[in-house]
Short mmCIF file of C-alpha atoms in Angstrom, two decimals:
data_model
loop_
_atom_site.label_atom_id
_atom_site.label_comp_id
_atom_site.label_asym_id
_atom_site.label_seq_id
_atom_site.Cartn_x
_atom_site.Cartn_y
_atom_site.Cartn_z
CA UNK A 1 -13.90 9.15 -27.25
CA UNK A 2 -12.47 9.49 -23.78
CA UNK A 3 -13.53 5.99 -22.77
CA UNK A 4 -11.65 4.68 -26.04
CA UNK A 5 -8.52 6.43 -25.11
CA UNK A 6 -8.82 4.61 -21.67
CA UNK A 7 -9.64 1.17 -23.37
CA UNK A 8 -6.32 2.20 -25.33
CA UNK A 9 -4.62 3.16 -22.39
CA UNK A 10 -5.71 -0.38 -20.26
CA UNK A 11 -4.06 -2.17 -23.79
CA UNK A 12 -0.95 -0.58 -23.69
CA UNK A 13 -0.27 -1.35 -19.99
CA UNK A 14 -1.63 -5.01 -20.17
CA UNK A 15 0.84 -5.17 -23.14
CA UNK A 16 3.86 -3.68 -20.87
CA UNK A 17 3.44 -6.26 -18.36
CA UNK A 18 2.74 -9.16 -20.33
CA UNK A 19 6.20 -8.38 -22.07
CA UNK A 20 7.75 -8.07 -19.00
CA UNK A 21 6.25 -11.39 -18.42
CA UNK A 22 9.04 -12.88 -20.68
CA UNK A 23 11.58 -12.21 -17.59
CA UNK A 24 10.13 -14.67 -15.59
CA UNK A 25 11.80 -18.19 -15.63
CA UNK A 26 11.42 -19.05 -11.60
CA UNK A 27 9.74 -18.53 -8.31
CA UNK A 28 12.15 -15.88 -7.16
CA UNK A 29 11.86 -13.65 -10.40
CA UNK A 30 8.25 -13.94 -10.07
CA UNK A 31 8.07 -12.54 -6.87
CA UNK A 32 11.13 -10.27 -6.23
CA UNK A 33 12.60 -9.42 -9.36
CA UNK A 34 15.58 -11.87 -9.71
CA UNK A 35 16.59 -9.20 -6.58
CA UNK A 36 17.85 -7.44 -9.47
CA UNK A 37 15.91 -3.79 -9.72
CA UNK A 38 17.91 -1.16 -10.56
CA UNK A 39 17.51 2.36 -8.18
CA UNK A 40 14.90 3.93 -10.42
CA UNK A 41 12.61 1.25 -10.59
CA UNK A 42 12.24 0.53 -6.51
CA UNK A 43 11.75 4.52 -6.32
CA UNK A 44 8.88 4.76 -8.96
CA UNK A 45 7.45 1.55 -7.51
CA UNK A 46 7.50 2.91 -3.61
CA UNK A 47 6.14 6.24 -4.91
CA UNK A 48 3.53 4.70 -7.32
CA UNK A 49 2.57 1.58 -5.35
CA UNK A 50 1.69 4.02 -2.18
CA UNK A 51 -0.07 6.87 -4.61
CA UNK A 52 -2.82 4.93 -5.42
CA UNK A 53 -6.85 5.50 -5.21
CA UNK A 54 -6.81 7.04 -1.90
CA UNK A 55 -4.12 9.74 -2.65
CA UNK A 56 -6.31 10.98 -5.41
CA UNK A 57 -9.57 10.28 -4.73
CA UNK A 58 -9.75 9.37 -1.17
CA UNK A 59 -7.51 11.96 0.78
CA UNK A 60 -8.46 14.55 -1.23
CA UNK A 61 -12.38 14.56 -0.60
CA UNK A 62 -11.36 13.92 3.19
CA UNK A 63 -9.43 16.95 3.00
CA UNK A 64 -12.15 19.29 1.58
CA UNK A 65 -14.18 18.08 4.64
CA UNK A 66 -11.70 18.01 7.76
CA UNK A 67 -8.39 19.74 6.22
CA UNK A 68 -4.95 18.40 7.19
CA UNK A 69 -6.89 16.84 10.18
CA UNK A 70 -7.81 14.26 8.86
CA UNK A 71 -5.32 13.36 6.65
CA UNK A 72 -2.87 12.57 9.72
CA UNK A 73 -2.74 8.78 8.87
CA UNK A 74 -2.14 9.13 5.50
CA UNK A 75 -0.53 10.53 3.62
CA UNK A 76 1.71 11.84 7.09
CA UNK A 77 1.54 8.48 8.26
CA UNK A 78 2.07 6.65 5.26
CA UNK A 79 5.22 8.35 3.94
CA UNK A 80 6.70 8.48 7.67
CA UNK A 81 6.18 4.68 7.26
CA UNK A 82 8.08 4.42 3.93
CA UNK A 83 10.77 6.57 5.79
CA UNK A 84 11.15 4.39 8.70
CA UNK A 85 11.10 1.51 6.60
CA UNK A 86 14.01 2.98 4.27
CA UNK A 87 16.21 4.22 7.09
CA UNK A 88 15.71 1.41 9.90
CA UNK A 89 14.18 -1.67 8.74
CA UNK A 90 15.33 -1.93 4.87
CA UNK A 91 19.21 -2.90 5.79
CA UNK A 92 18.69 -5.78 8.36
CA UNK A 93 15.83 -7.42 5.96
CA UNK A 94 17.83 -7.08 2.82
CA UNK A 95 20.25 -8.95 4.49
CA UNK A 96 18.55 -11.76 5.05
CA UNK A 97 17.57 -12.42 1.96
CA UNK A 98 14.49 -13.55 2.47
CA UNK A 99 11.26 -13.94 0.05
CA UNK A 100 8.78 -12.92 2.28
CA UNK A 101 8.41 -11.16 6.00
CA UNK A 102 6.75 -14.57 6.83
CA UNK A 103 10.03 -15.91 6.06
CA UNK A 104 11.44 -13.92 9.13
CA UNK A 105 8.68 -14.67 11.89
CA UNK A 106 9.64 -18.71 11.06
CA UNK A 107 13.22 -17.86 11.10
CA UNK A 108 13.13 -15.92 14.33
CA UNK A 109 10.38 -17.21 15.98
CA UNK A 110 8.68 -20.46 15.01
CA UNK A 111 6.18 -22.04 12.73
CA UNK A 112 3.22 -20.97 14.38
CA UNK A 113 4.10 -17.17 14.76
CA UNK A 114 5.11 -17.30 11.11
CA UNK A 115 1.13 -19.02 10.19
CA UNK A 116 -0.65 -16.46 12.22
CA UNK A 117 1.11 -13.55 11.27
CA UNK A 118 0.77 -14.43 7.90
CA UNK A 119 -2.97 -14.74 8.03
CA UNK A 120 -2.87 -11.42 9.08
CA UNK A 121 -1.11 -9.97 6.65
CA UNK A 122 -3.18 -11.46 3.93
CA UNK A 123 -6.30 -10.23 5.81
CA UNK A 124 -5.15 -6.94 5.54
CA UNK A 125 -4.82 -6.33 2.21
CA UNK A 126 -8.18 -6.99 1.49
CA UNK A 127 -9.21 -3.47 1.95
CA UNK A 128 -6.18 -1.69 0.38
CA UNK A 129 -6.78 -3.81 -2.39
CA UNK A 130 -10.51 -3.62 -2.13
CA UNK A 131 -9.61 0.18 -2.27
CA UNK A 132 -8.25 0.45 -5.51
CA UNK A 133 -10.84 -1.77 -7.55
CA UNK A 134 -13.66 0.61 -5.86
CA UNK A 135 -11.82 3.19 -7.57
CA UNK A 136 -11.76 1.30 -10.93
CA UNK A 137 -15.24 0.91 -11.07
CA UNK A 138 -15.56 4.72 -10.19
CA UNK A 139 -13.73 5.25 -12.94
CA UNK A 140 -15.28 3.15 -15.72
CA UNK A 141 -18.77 4.59 -14.27
CA UNK A 142 -18.06 7.96 -14.18
CA UNK A 143 -16.57 8.04 -18.00
CA UNK A 144 -19.24 5.64 -19.46
CA UNK A 145 -21.69 8.32 -18.30
CA UNK A 146 -23.48 5.80 -15.75
CA UNK A 147 -23.75 3.11 -18.85
CA UNK A 148 -21.03 1.12 -17.04
CA UNK A 149 -22.29 0.43 -13.22
CA UNK A 150 -19.70 0.51 -10.58
CA UNK A 151 -19.75 -2.75 -9.83
CA UNK A 152 -19.45 -3.92 -13.52
CA UNK A 153 -16.26 -1.38 -13.73
CA UNK A 154 -14.76 -3.12 -10.69
CA UNK A 155 -15.19 -6.71 -12.20
CA UNK A 156 -13.47 -5.00 -15.57
CA UNK A 157 -10.58 -3.06 -13.62
CA UNK A 158 -10.03 -6.02 -11.68
CA UNK A 159 -9.63 -8.01 -14.78
CA UNK A 160 -6.99 -6.05 -16.40
CA UNK A 161 -4.95 -5.70 -13.36
CA UNK A 162 -4.79 -9.59 -12.91
CA UNK A 163 -3.99 -10.39 -16.62
CA UNK A 164 -0.74 -8.73 -16.51
CA UNK A 165 0.39 -9.42 -12.49
CA UNK A 166 -0.75 -12.99 -13.08
CA UNK A 167 2.11 -13.93 -15.72
CA UNK A 168 4.62 -11.48 -14.84
CA UNK A 169 4.62 -10.86 -10.81
CA UNK A 170 6.90 -8.60 -9.66
CA UNK A 171 8.39 -8.00 -13.05
CA UNK A 172 5.14 -6.67 -14.45
CA UNK A 173 5.11 -4.54 -11.49
CA UNK A 174 8.00 -2.89 -12.12
CA UNK A 175 7.74 -2.23 -15.80
CA UNK A 176 4.27 -1.06 -15.50
CA UNK A 177 5.04 0.72 -12.61
CA UNK A 178 7.64 2.47 -13.82
CA UNK A 179 5.90 4.01 -16.89
CA UNK A 180 2.79 4.69 -14.75
CA UNK A 181 4.68 6.88 -12.36
CA UNK A 182 5.62 8.82 -15.59
CA UNK A 183 1.81 9.36 -16.37
CA UNK A 184 0.94 10.27 -13.12
CA UNK A 185 3.57 12.86 -12.45
CA UNK A 186 3.21 14.33 -15.61
CA UNK A 187 -0.24 14.48 -16.09
CA UNK A 188 -1.17 15.60 -12.63
CA UNK A 189 1.32 18.68 -12.78
CA UNK A 190 -0.86 19.76 -16.09
CA UNK A 191 -4.19 19.44 -14.58
CA UNK A 192 -3.08 21.33 -11.40
CA UNK A 193 -1.52 23.84 -13.58
CA UNK A 194 -5.03 24.31 -15.37
CA UNK A 195 -6.89 24.23 -12.42
CA UNK A 196 -5.16 26.73 -10.63
CA UNK A 197 -5.72 28.79 -13.37
CA UNK A 198 -9.71 28.32 -13.55
CA UNK A 199 -9.34 28.88 -9.81
CA UNK A 200 -7.71 32.36 -9.86
CA UNK A 201 -4.21 31.18 -9.37
CA UNK A 202 -2.39 29.21 -6.83
CA UNK A 203 -2.25 31.82 -4.23
CA UNK A 204 -5.86 32.30 -4.12
CA UNK A 205 -6.69 28.74 -3.76
CA UNK A 206 -4.23 28.32 -0.69
CA UNK A 207 -5.04 31.62 0.91
CA UNK A 208 -8.90 30.30 0.84
CA UNK A 209 -7.78 26.90 1.70
CA UNK A 210 -5.39 28.87 4.73
CA UNK A 211 -8.40 31.01 6.16
CA UNK A 212 -10.93 28.26 6.32
CA UNK A 213 -8.43 26.38 8.63
CA UNK A 214 -7.86 23.56 6.14
CA UNK A 215 -3.90 23.97 6.99
CA UNK A 216 -4.09 22.90 10.64
CA UNK A 217 -2.91 19.41 11.51
CA UNK A 218 -1.40 19.56 15.02
CA UNK A 219 -3.48 18.33 18.03
CA UNK A 220 -5.60 20.49 20.34
CA UNK A 221 -3.80 20.11 23.85
CA UNK A 222 -5.82 18.09 25.22
CA UNK A 223 -5.14 14.48 26.28
CA UNK A 224 -8.11 12.51 24.26
CA UNK A 225 -7.39 14.63 21.31
CA UNK A 226 -3.85 13.66 21.06
CA UNK A 227 -4.14 10.08 21.93
CA UNK A 228 -6.58 10.09 18.73
CA UNK A 229 -4.06 11.77 16.78
CA UNK A 230 -1.38 9.57 17.81
CA UNK A 231 -3.66 6.46 17.11
CA UNK A 232 -4.45 8.05 13.41
CA UNK A 233 -0.56 8.35 12.56
CA UNK A 234 0.44 5.18 14.28
CA UNK A 235 -2.20 3.14 11.93
CA UNK A 236 -0.50 3.98 8.82
CA UNK A 237 3.16 4.70 10.37
CA UNK A 238 3.78 1.74 12.17
CA UNK A 239 0.88 -0.58 10.87
CA UNK A 240 2.20 -0.97 7.12
CA UNK A 241 5.67 -1.45 8.33
CA UNK A 242 5.17 -5.23 8.80
CA UNK A 243 3.30 -5.08 5.19
CA UNK A 244 4.93 -8.10 2.53
CA UNK A 245 4.44 -5.18 -0.36
CA UNK A 246 6.90 -2.70 0.81
CA UNK A 247 8.98 -5.78 2.07
CA UNK A 248 9.11 -7.16 -1.69
CA UNK A 249 10.06 -3.62 -3.02
CA UNK A 250 12.97 -3.70 -0.54
CA UNK A 251 14.01 -6.83 -1.30
CA UNK A 252 13.80 -6.85 -5.32
CA UNK A 253 16.55 -4.03 -5.23
CA UNK A 254 19.93 -4.92 -6.71
CA UNK A 255 21.71 -4.17 -3.65
CA UNK A 256 21.47 -3.09 0.05
CA UNK A 257 22.02 0.76 -0.83
CA UNK A 258 19.09 1.08 -3.51
CA UNK A 259 16.93 -0.54 -0.96
CA UNK A 260 17.47 1.98 1.94
CA UNK A 261 17.48 4.91 -0.52
CA UNK A 262 14.87 4.06 -3.12
CA UNK A 263 12.54 3.05 -0.47
CA UNK A 264 13.34 6.58 1.73
CA UNK A 265 13.19 8.98 -1.28
CA UNK A 266 10.17 7.18 -2.44
CA UNK A 267 8.67 8.17 0.68
CA UNK A 268 9.72 11.36 0.76
CA UNK A 269 8.36 12.01 -2.87
CA UNK A 270 5.01 10.50 -1.76
CA UNK A 271 4.15 13.00 0.99
CA UNK A 272 5.33 16.10 -0.99
CA UNK A 273 3.23 14.99 -4.48
CA UNK A 274 0.16 13.71 -2.41
CA UNK A 275 -0.43 17.77 -2.17
CA UNK A 276 -1.22 17.84 -5.46
CA UNK A 277 -4.69 15.99 -5.44
CA UNK A 278 -5.35 18.14 -2.53
CA UNK A 279 -4.71 21.65 -4.02
CA UNK A 280 -7.15 19.84 -7.06
CA UNK A 281 -9.77 19.07 -4.38
CA UNK A 282 -9.98 22.44 -2.91
CA UNK A 283 -9.68 24.52 -6.39
CA UNK A 284 -12.78 22.80 -7.19
CA UNK A 285 -14.90 24.56 -4.29
CA UNK A 286 -13.65 28.07 -5.92
CA UNK A 287 -14.20 26.61 -9.74
CA UNK A 288 -17.55 24.93 -9.22
CA UNK A 289 -19.33 25.28 -5.90
CA UNK A 290 -22.61 23.68 -6.63
CA UNK A 291 -20.77 20.91 -7.85
CA UNK A 292 -18.58 20.36 -4.79
CA UNK A 293 -22.07 20.79 -2.43
CA UNK A 294 -23.73 18.26 -4.84
CA UNK A 295 -21.35 15.28 -4.39
CA UNK A 296 -20.43 16.09 -0.78
CA UNK A 297 -23.88 14.89 -0.23
CA UNK A 298 -23.78 12.03 -2.73
CA UNK A 299 -20.26 10.70 -2.85
CA UNK A 300 -17.28 13.25 -2.30
CA UNK A 301 -14.81 11.01 -4.01
CA UNK A 302 -16.77 11.94 -7.48
CA UNK A 303 -15.86 15.57 -7.00
CA UNK A 304 -12.14 15.27 -9.27
CA UNK A 305 -13.51 13.06 -11.68
CA UNK A 306 -16.46 15.41 -12.20
CA UNK A 307 -14.40 18.52 -12.23
CA UNK A 308 -12.25 17.54 -15.00
CA UNK A 309 -15.00 16.54 -17.14
CA UNK A 310 -16.99 19.47 -16.58
CA UNK A 311 -14.19 22.30 -16.33
CA UNK A 312 -11.55 20.78 -18.33
CA UNK A 313 -10.30 20.54 -22.17
CA UNK A 314 -10.68 17.17 -23.89
CA UNK A 315 -6.17 16.84 -23.80
CA UNK A 316 -6.68 17.17 -20.06
CA UNK A 317 -9.38 14.94 -19.48
CA UNK A 318 -7.11 12.33 -21.54
CA UNK A 319 -4.32 12.87 -19.30
CA UNK A 320 -6.02 12.87 -16.29
CA UNK A 321 -7.85 9.96 -16.30
CA UNK A 322 -4.80 8.27 -17.87
CA UNK A 323 -3.19 9.28 -14.81
CA UNK A 324 -5.51 8.13 -12.69
CA UNK A 325 -5.66 4.64 -13.86
CA UNK A 326 -1.90 4.95 -13.55
CA UNK A 327 -2.13 5.50 -9.75
CA UNK A 328 -4.74 2.65 -9.40
CA UNK A 329 -3.25 0.09 -11.55
CA UNK A 330 0.23 0.60 -10.42
CA UNK A 331 -1.09 0.11 -6.29
CA UNK A 332 -3.53 -2.66 -7.31
CA UNK A 333 -0.93 -4.61 -9.45
CA UNK A 334 1.73 -4.80 -6.27
CA UNK A 335 -1.42 -5.29 -3.62
CA UNK A 336 -2.51 -8.32 -5.34
CA UNK A 337 0.45 -10.01 -5.74
CA UNK A 338 2.10 -9.01 -1.63
CA UNK A 339 -0.78 -11.42 -0.02
CA UNK A 340 -0.76 -13.90 -2.74
CA UNK A 341 3.00 -14.62 -2.29
CA UNK A 342 2.62 -14.49 1.44
CA UNK A 343 -0.21 -17.08 1.21
CA UNK A 344 1.78 -19.27 -1.11
CA UNK A 345 4.97 -19.10 0.40
CA UNK A 346 3.98 -19.02 4.44
CA UNK A 347 0.79 -20.58 4.52
CA UNK A 348 0.34 -23.15 2.02
CA UNK A 349 4.01 -24.41 2.10
CA UNK A 350 4.26 -25.04 5.56
CA UNK A 351 1.92 -28.04 4.71
CA UNK A 352 3.24 -28.92 2.01
CA UNK A 353 6.73 -28.38 2.48
CA UNK A 354 8.35 -30.33 -0.27
CA UNK A 355 7.01 -28.00 -3.00
CA UNK A 356 9.39 -27.50 -5.68
CA UNK A 357 10.10 -24.09 -7.21
CA UNK A 358 7.52 -24.96 -10.30
CA UNK A 359 4.97 -25.87 -7.97
CA UNK A 360 5.71 -22.68 -5.56
CA UNK A 361 5.16 -20.49 -9.14
CA UNK A 362 2.08 -22.15 -9.90
CA UNK A 363 0.83 -21.93 -6.89
CA UNK A 364 1.43 -18.15 -6.28
CA UNK A 365 -0.45 -17.78 -9.66
CA UNK A 366 -3.21 -19.70 -8.56
CA UNK A 367 -3.69 -17.52 -5.47
CA UNK A 368 -3.12 -14.69 -7.68
CA UNK A 369 -6.58 -15.40 -9.25
CA UNK A 370 -8.47 -16.26 -5.94
CA UNK A 371 -7.62 -13.07 -3.88
CA UNK A 372 -8.55 -11.17 -6.95
CA UNK A 373 -11.98 -12.89 -6.94
CA UNK A 374 -12.14 -12.48 -2.99
CA UNK A 375 -11.07 -8.83 -3.41
CA UNK A 376 -13.48 -7.86 -6.25
CA UNK A 377 -16.41 -9.45 -4.08
CA UNK A 378 -15.17 -7.41 -1.03
CA UNK A 379 -15.08 -4.24 -3.34
CA UNK A 380 -18.26 -4.80 -4.57
CA UNK A 381 -20.09 -5.63 -1.13
CA UNK A 382 -18.67 -2.93 0.89
CA UNK A 383 -20.15 0.49 1.28
CA UNK A 384 -17.13 1.89 3.16
CA UNK A 385 -15.18 4.85 1.19
CA UNK A 386 -11.70 4.52 -0.74
CA UNK A 387 -10.06 6.27 2.39
CA UNK A 388 -11.76 4.15 4.67
CA UNK A 389 -10.89 0.71 3.53
CA UNK A 390 -7.64 1.69 3.34
CA UNK A 391 -7.06 3.10 6.76
CA UNK A 392 -9.08 0.19 8.13
CA UNK A 393 -6.48 -2.38 6.29
CA UNK A 394 -3.42 -1.78 8.72
CA UNK A 395 -5.16 -1.95 12.16
CA UNK A 396 -4.77 -5.97 12.57
CA UNK A 397 -0.67 -5.48 11.44
CA UNK A 398 -0.53 -2.84 13.54
CA UNK A 399 -1.93 -5.03 16.75
CA UNK A 400 -0.41 -7.66 16.08
CA UNK A 401 2.65 -7.72 13.20
CA UNK A 402 4.57 -4.63 13.99
CA UNK A 403 5.73 -5.76 17.92
CA UNK A 404 7.10 -9.32 16.76
CA UNK A 405 8.94 -7.86 13.56
CA UNK A 406 10.51 -4.82 15.45
CA UNK A 407 11.43 -6.83 18.61
CA UNK A 408 12.82 -9.60 16.63
CA UNK A 409 15.20 -7.52 14.61
CA UNK A 410 16.31 -5.05 17.43
CA UNK A 411 15.67 -6.72 20.66
CA UNK A 412 17.67 -9.56 21.16
CA UNK A 413 15.88 -11.02 23.98
CA UNK A 414 12.60 -11.18 22.10
CA UNK A 415 11.75 -15.11 22.22
CA UNK A 416 8.65 -17.34 20.95
CA UNK A 417 7.25 -16.73 24.06
CA UNK A 418 7.05 -12.78 23.68
CA UNK A 419 5.99 -12.99 20.32
CA UNK A 420 3.05 -15.64 21.47
CA UNK A 421 2.21 -13.13 23.82
CA UNK A 422 2.41 -10.15 21.63
CA UNK A 423 0.05 -11.59 19.29
CA UNK A 424 -2.32 -12.95 21.68
CA UNK A 425 -2.55 -9.44 23.61
CA UNK A 426 -2.42 -7.71 21.02
CA UNK A 427 -4.95 -9.04 18.76
CA UNK A 428 -7.18 -10.14 21.26
CA UNK A 429 -7.45 -6.59 22.79
CA UNK A 430 -7.81 -4.99 19.40
CA UNK A 431 -10.84 -7.08 18.79
CA UNK A 432 -12.15 -6.79 22.89
CA UNK A 433 -12.69 -2.87 21.90
CA UNK A 434 -13.48 -3.31 18.24
CA UNK A 435 -16.54 -5.92 19.09
CA UNK A 436 -17.78 -4.90 22.38
CA UNK A 437 -16.70 -1.42 23.57
CA UNK A 438 -18.83 1.56 22.40
CA UNK A 439 -16.69 3.81 20.22
CA UNK A 440 -14.61 5.97 21.87
CA UNK A 441 -12.12 8.65 21.29
CA UNK A 442 -9.14 6.47 21.23
CA UNK A 443 -9.17 3.95 18.39
CA UNK A 444 -9.06 0.14 19.59
CA UNK A 445 -5.98 -0.93 17.77
CA UNK A 446 -3.80 1.49 19.76
CA UNK A 447 -5.15 -0.34 22.74
CA UNK A 448 -3.86 -3.47 20.87
CA UNK A 449 -0.41 -2.03 20.21
CA UNK A 450 0.36 -1.21 23.98
CA UNK A 451 -1.04 -4.67 24.34
CA UNK A 452 1.37 -6.13 21.96
CA UNK A 453 4.47 -4.18 23.54
CA UNK A 454 3.45 -5.51 27.11
CA UNK A 455 3.28 -8.89 25.99
CA UNK A 456 6.79 -9.20 24.16
CA UNK A 457 8.23 -7.38 27.51
CA UNK A 458 6.79 -9.94 29.79
CA UNK A 459 8.10 -13.00 27.86
CA UNK A 460 11.32 -11.38 26.38
CA UNK A 461 12.00 -10.83 30.33
CA UNK A 462 10.97 -13.72 32.18
CA UNK A 463 10.69 -16.64 29.44
CA UNK A 464 13.45 -18.91 27.84
CA UNK A 465 15.94 -17.34 25.13
CA UNK A 466 15.46 -17.81 21.26
CA UNK A 467 17.34 -20.34 20.17
CA UNK A 468 16.82 -18.78 16.44
CA UNK A 469 19.05 -16.56 14.88
CA UNK A 470 17.97 -14.55 11.89
CA UNK A 471 20.56 -14.74 9.35
CA UNK A 472 19.09 -16.16 6.39
CA UNK A 473 15.68 -17.98 5.34
CA UNK A 474 15.46 -21.25 3.28
CA UNK A 475 16.50 -19.32 -0.05
CA UNK A 476 19.59 -18.40 1.31
CA UNK A 477 21.73 -20.84 -0.91
CA UNK A 478 19.87 -20.08 -4.53
CA UNK A 479 20.42 -16.21 -3.90
CA UNK A 480 24.34 -17.01 -3.01
CA UNK A 481 24.22 -18.56 -6.19
CA UNK A 482 22.71 -15.44 -7.94
CA UNK A 483 25.22 -13.48 -6.69
CA UNK A 484 27.87 -15.66 -7.32
CA UNK A 485 27.21 -16.09 -11.15
CA UNK A 486 26.59 -11.81 -11.34
CA UNK A 487 30.22 -11.59 -10.46
#
């Protein structure tokens, strides 16, 4: 019966997404919803897109094992990324009126920079989207009591998300995410209230977690420990900034004010609401210690689903798995669209420069299908945890893309030489340490970030001035027509 409720919910989500697809008339509608989304849609997309499988299943399991010290990258780093993007990066990027971050790299630097960094951005999404597909497989496996295997569940889940993302693009993402955010908030609050009662009260859960040191999050006064802590924080806080999905939500806003505050408040909401899965996970150690011990050895990501099935009433089960599916699908749809748009706009279009708007829309939809297939294959073949997949996704963008973006926006001396050196030294150093240096206390991508900064400084100080001025992309004229018409 529970599985049928879940199937019904999936069908409703697809229906909402297909209804939203009726608003797609051109590539701009598909990619940024015609730049016409109100505040509550932007807030919902920022919150729900980041509140994904890793938040409910990944970091909650990590919290049981490592406490807050294991969650520096997410939710702390992830929330800070959204706040920083909203307060610092949203205004200048929104004013440029671009479709993608790759457009910025082309205008500010050159085609080569656009191509290389767009490839980096696309590759970074394999882990993130793969984590969502893995979580969908896990849900179907648990709900069917093993009748549907993990791999079969991954394929089913990927197909559902593909259908409404393929046809509706950003409009489908916006409308389904808004509905899904309501389900997420109400569903998880209700289940948490029940779990608190089963565990003996909210104060009991919090006191026990504090007594075990689960709330300790600052690094020790040790140089290596502090560097490792900083590396974990920077991976998500800075590595997630040059990401198309965050930029796309900012850029789809109706105006600049919505772009700034929708993103900022979405980040704040994400940080505080992420505490709910942590509370749920730790309450499981008090409600059913044997279950926690068993799945800590097998797969800690299964603790919450089995806690709900074994100890909650049917209504709570329906609510939890509806919320969980909302969490996963809202993230999966947005992160599926972002790399597909980047590929068609910044990689494919560079080789097919006279592509029409209709051809760009078709190319983006084809790319969505291909990327879904690649991500599904990655999820099926990967042994990494959901949290690990997400955490690893941002290493390449931290090492290669963050410095060219930040310097290009806020440093006048940033130039083509600086961007080239930042990319080559950042990615080269990261890969050198990742592949050939034995694993140490400091993550390789932190060395890559330092090398990238050094490359930009050398190039900017000693290279020729950059002739490009980041004023507007090649979609500027179309946007001006849109704004005039809207007046």
